[in-house]
XYZ file of C-alpha atoms in Angstrom:
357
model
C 66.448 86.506 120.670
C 66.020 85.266 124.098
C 64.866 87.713 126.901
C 64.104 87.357 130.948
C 61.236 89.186 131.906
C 61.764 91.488 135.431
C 59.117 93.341 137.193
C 58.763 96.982 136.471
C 61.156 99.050 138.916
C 58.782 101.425 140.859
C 60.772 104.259 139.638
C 60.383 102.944 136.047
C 56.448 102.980 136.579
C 55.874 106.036 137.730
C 58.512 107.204 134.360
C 55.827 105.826 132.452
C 52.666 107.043 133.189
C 54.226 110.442 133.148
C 55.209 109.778 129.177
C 51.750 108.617 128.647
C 50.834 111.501 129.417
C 53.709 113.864 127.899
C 54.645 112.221 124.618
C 51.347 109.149 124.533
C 53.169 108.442 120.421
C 56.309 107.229 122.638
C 54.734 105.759 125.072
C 52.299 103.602 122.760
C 55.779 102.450 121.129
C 57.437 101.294 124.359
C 54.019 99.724 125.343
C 54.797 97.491 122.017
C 58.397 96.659 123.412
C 58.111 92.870 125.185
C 56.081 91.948 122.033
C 59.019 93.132 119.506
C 61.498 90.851 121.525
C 59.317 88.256 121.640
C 59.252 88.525 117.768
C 63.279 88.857 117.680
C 62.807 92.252 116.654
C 65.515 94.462 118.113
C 64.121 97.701 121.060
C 67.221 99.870 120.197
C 67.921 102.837 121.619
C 69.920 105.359 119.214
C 73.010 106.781 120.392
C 73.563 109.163 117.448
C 77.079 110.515 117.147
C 75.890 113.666 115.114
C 79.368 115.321 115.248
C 82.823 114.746 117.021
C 83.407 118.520 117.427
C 84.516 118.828 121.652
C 85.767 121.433 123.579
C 87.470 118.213 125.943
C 90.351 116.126 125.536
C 88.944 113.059 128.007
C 91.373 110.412 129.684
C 89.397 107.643 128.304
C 87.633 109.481 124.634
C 85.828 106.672 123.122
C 85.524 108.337 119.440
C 89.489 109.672 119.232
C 90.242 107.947 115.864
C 86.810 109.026 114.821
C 87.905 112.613 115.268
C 89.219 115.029 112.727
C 88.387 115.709 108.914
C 87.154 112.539 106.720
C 86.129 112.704 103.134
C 82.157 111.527 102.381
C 79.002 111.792 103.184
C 77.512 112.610 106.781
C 74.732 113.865 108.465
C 72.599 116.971 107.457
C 69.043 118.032 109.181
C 67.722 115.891 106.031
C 69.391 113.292 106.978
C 68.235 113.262 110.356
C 64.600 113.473 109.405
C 65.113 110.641 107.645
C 66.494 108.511 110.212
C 63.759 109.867 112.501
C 61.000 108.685 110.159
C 62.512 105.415 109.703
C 63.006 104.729 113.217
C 59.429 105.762 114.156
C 58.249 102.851 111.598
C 60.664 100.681 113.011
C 58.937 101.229 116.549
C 61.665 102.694 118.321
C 61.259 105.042 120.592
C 64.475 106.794 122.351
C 67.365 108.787 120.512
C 70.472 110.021 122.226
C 72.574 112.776 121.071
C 75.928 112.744 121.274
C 79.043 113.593 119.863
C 81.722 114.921 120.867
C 79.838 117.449 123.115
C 76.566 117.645 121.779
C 76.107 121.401 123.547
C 78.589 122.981 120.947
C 76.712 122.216 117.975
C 75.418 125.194 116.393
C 72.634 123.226 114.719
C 71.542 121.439 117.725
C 68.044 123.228 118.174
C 67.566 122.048 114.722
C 68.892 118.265 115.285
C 65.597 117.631 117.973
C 63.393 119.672 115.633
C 64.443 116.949 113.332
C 64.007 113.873 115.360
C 60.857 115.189 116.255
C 60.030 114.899 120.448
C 56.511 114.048 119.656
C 57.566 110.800 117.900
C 60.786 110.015 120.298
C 62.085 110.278 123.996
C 65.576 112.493 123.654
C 68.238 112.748 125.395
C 71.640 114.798 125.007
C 74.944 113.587 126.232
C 76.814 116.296 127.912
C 80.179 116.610 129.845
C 78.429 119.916 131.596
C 80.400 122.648 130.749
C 77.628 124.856 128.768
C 74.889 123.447 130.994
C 74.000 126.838 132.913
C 70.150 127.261 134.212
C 69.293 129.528 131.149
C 70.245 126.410 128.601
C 68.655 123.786 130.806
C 65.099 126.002 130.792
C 66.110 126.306 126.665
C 66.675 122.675 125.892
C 63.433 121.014 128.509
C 61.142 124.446 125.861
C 62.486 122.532 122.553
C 61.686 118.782 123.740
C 64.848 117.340 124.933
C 64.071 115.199 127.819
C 66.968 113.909 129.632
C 70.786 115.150 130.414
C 73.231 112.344 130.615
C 76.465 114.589 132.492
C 79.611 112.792 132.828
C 81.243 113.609 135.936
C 84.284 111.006 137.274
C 84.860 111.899 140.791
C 83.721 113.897 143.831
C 87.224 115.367 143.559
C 87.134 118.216 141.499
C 90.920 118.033 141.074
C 90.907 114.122 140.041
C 87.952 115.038 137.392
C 89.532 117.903 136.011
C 92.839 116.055 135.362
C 90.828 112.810 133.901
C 88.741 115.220 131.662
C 91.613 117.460 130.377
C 89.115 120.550 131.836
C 90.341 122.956 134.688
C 86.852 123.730 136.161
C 85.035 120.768 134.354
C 84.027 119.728 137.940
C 82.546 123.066 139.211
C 80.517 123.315 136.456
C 79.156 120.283 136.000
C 77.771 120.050 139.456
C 76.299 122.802 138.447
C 75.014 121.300 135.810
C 73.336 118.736 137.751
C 71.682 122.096 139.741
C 70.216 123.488 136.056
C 68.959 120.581 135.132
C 66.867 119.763 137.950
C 65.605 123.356 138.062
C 64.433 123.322 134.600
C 62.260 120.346 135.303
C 64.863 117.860 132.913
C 65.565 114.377 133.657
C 69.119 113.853 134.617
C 71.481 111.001 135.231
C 75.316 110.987 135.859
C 77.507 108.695 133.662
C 80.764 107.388 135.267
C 83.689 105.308 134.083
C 84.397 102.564 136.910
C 88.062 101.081 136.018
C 88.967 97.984 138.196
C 91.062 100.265 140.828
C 87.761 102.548 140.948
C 84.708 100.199 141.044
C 85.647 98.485 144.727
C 86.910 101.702 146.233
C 85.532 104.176 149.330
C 85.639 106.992 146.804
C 82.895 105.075 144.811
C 80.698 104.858 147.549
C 80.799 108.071 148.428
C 80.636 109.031 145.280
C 76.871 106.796 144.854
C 75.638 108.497 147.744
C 76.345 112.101 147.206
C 74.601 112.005 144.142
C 71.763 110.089 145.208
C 71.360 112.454 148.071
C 70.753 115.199 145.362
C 68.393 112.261 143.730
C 70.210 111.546 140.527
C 71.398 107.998 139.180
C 74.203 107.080 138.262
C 74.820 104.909 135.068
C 78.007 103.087 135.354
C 80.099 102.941 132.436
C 82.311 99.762 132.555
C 86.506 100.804 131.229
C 86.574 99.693 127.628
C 89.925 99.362 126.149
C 89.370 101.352 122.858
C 89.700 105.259 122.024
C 92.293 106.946 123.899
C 92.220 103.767 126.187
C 93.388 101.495 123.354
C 95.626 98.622 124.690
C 94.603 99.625 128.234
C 93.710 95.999 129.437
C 94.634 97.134 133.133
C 91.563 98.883 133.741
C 88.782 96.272 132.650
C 86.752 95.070 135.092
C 86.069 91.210 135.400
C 82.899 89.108 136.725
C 83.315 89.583 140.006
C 83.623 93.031 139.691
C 80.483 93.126 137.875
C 78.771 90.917 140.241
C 80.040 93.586 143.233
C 78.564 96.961 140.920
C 74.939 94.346 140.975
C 75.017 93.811 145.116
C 75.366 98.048 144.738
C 72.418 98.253 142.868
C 70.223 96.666 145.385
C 71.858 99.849 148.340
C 71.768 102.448 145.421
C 69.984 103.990 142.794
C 73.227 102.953 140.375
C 72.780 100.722 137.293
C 74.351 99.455 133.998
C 73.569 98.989 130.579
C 73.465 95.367 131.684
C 70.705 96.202 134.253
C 67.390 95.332 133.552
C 65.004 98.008 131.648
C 61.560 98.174 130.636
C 60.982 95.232 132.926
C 62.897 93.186 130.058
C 66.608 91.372 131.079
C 68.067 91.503 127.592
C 71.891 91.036 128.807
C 74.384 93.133 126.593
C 72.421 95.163 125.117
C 74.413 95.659 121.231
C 72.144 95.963 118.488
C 69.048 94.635 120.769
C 68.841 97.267 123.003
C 71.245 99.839 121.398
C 72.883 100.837 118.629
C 75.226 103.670 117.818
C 75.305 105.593 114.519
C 78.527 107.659 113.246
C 78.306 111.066 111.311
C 79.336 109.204 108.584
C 75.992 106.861 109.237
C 77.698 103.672 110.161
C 75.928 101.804 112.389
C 77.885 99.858 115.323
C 76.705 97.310 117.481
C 77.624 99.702 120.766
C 79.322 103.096 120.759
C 82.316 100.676 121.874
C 82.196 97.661 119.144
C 84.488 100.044 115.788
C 82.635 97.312 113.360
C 80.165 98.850 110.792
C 77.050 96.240 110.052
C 75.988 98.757 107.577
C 75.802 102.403 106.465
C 72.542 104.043 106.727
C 72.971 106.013 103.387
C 73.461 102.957 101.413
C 70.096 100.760 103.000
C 67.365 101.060 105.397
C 68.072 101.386 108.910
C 65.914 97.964 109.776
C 67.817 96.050 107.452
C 70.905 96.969 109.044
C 69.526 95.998 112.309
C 68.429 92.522 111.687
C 71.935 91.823 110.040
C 73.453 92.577 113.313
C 71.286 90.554 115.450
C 71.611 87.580 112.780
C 75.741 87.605 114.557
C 75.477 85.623 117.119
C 77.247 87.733 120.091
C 74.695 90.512 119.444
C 71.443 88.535 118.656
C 71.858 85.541 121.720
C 71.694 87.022 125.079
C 74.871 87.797 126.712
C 75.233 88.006 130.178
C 78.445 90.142 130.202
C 79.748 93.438 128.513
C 81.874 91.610 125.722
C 83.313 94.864 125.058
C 84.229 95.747 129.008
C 84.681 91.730 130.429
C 85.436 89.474 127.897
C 88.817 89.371 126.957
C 88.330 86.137 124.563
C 85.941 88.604 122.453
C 88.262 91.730 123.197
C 91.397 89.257 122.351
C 89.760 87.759 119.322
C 87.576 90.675 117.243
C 88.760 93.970 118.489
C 92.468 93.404 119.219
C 93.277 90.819 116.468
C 90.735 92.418 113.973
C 89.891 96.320 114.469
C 93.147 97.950 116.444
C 95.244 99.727 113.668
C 92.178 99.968 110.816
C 90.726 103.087 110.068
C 87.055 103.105 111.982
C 84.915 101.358 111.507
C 85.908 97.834 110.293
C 82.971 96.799 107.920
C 81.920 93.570 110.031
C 82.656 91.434 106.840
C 86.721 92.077 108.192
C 85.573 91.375 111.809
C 83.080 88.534 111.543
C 83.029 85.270 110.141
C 80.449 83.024 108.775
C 81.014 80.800 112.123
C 79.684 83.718 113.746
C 76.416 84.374 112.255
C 73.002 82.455 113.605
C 72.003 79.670 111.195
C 68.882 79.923 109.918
């Protein structure tokens, strides 16, 4: 697995000498993290899709077909323990919850006493709505670190209509407010479509929230979920080239820009992987293919599987998922559309597309 090293972001410095100090376990594990790429060994972040319960019905919902009742095994408190402990040997040190809207499960107070904040970073996915400055104060007492609001426009209007939420927009900006207040890390996560990502509105949508000091993490259109078929909102090179320029004006980045001083490219399975309720794991919360379940085998052996497939263990310097329409054509149009999710990766992938030994 080939990486490009990148000088440590001021901003990312100072991050880290405040963990050392906060959660030193996590911070030992991230000190570790150049050295596991060097070995091929995958850094992944966890985006852990505990439950799909949501009080929105969102424009673009990634997880729509994952929605609903499903017969089998998923997640219990146990469960997550389990992952936690296995994921602590494996050396990996961040966990995001998410759903669905993480802030509706009745358990959740019980999901981070599970994962355990002295062994992991944690952050919750949120859309906003239940984010008020008594929760905020709640969740930064029980170890959750970070809030990762979606919010899709400075118009509250335009968000409320994408996000299916009358109000959605009033209260996640207030959100943003309760968060800061209670002392939690806080970034926004936006969808940029191609009619969005050139536009004034973006702009001035970069530096309102920066002038509040909060980051925005672009989310690059994927044409899955709710969005299936929607090839008119992807986002091509030079597109992606234009959100890069941005990044050098604003404090906005991608899952493509460089983190922990380490340029890994797309980041599926080597930098992130996303785990259903069911406990399939997926390359990206955007790539339906299982590589494994994690109640049949251990989470590291599902890992290296997935970086032995070549789009996932070479570096990429694109989001295959958002940008390239010969993967998008050839595995998730030709291959996943119209199976029930996920598509084991033995119905997706073909021996051609593993790394050779």
């Amino acid at each position: 697995m080939k990486a490009h090293h990148k000088t440590l972001r001021p901003d990312e410095a100072e991050k880290r000498n405040l963990l050392k100090q906060q959660k030193p376990h996590v911070y030992e594990k991230i000190m570790k993290y150049e050295e596991k790429v060097s070995r091929g060994e995958s850094i992944a972040i966890l985006q852990f899709q505990y439950d799909y319960t949501c009080n929105f019905k969102c424009e673009h919902c990634s997880v729509k077909r994952f929605q609903g009742k499903k017969d089998g095994r998923f997640f219990t408190i146990a469960d997550v323990k389990e992952l936690s402990r296995q994921a602590d040997e494996m050396g990996l040190a961040h966990i995001v919850i998410t759903g669905g809207e993480p802030l509706v499960f009745p358990d959740f107070d019980d999901i981070v006493a599970a994962i355990d904040p002295e062994k992991f970073y944690i952050t919750s996915d949120t859309n906003g709505w239940f984010l008020d400055d008594e929760r905020a104060r709640h969740l930064k007492s029980i170890g959750v670190d970070k809030i990762q609001l979606s919010l899709d426009s400075l118009s509250d209007t335009d968000h409320d209509s994408f996000r299916h939420k009358h109000g959605s927009h009033e209260r996640a900006l207030r959100a943003i407010d309760a968060a800061q207040k209670a002392g939690l890390n806080i970034i926004i996560q936006t969808v940029a479509t191609k009619q969005r990502v050139r536009s004034g509105e973006f702009i001035d949508f970069l530096e309102f929230l920066n002038g509040k000091g909060v980051g925005v993490f672009v989310t690059y259109a994927k044409p899955v979920g709710s969005w299936e078929g929607n090839f008119d909102v992807l986002v091509d090179k030079s597109d992606m080239d234009h959100v890069r320029e941005l990044e050098k004006k604003h404090n906005v980045f991608t899952h493509l820009t460089p983190g922990y001083g380490l340029n890994l490219g797309c980041i599926a399975v080597k930098r992130m992987v996303s785990i259903t309720k069911y406990g399939d794991v997926m390359p990206c919360p955007y790539i339906h293919t299982s590589i494994g379940n994690f109640f049949e085998e251990p989470l590291k052996d599902i890992i290296a599987r997935g970086l032995k497939i070549k789009h996932f263990g070479k570096f990429v310097d694109t989001c295959l998922i958002a940008e390239d329409r010969n993967f998008i054509d050839r595995y998730v149009v030709n291959k996943i559309y119209g199976k029930p999710l996920p598509v084991p990766y033995r119905e997706v992938f073909t021996d051609d597309d593993f790394i050779g030994e």
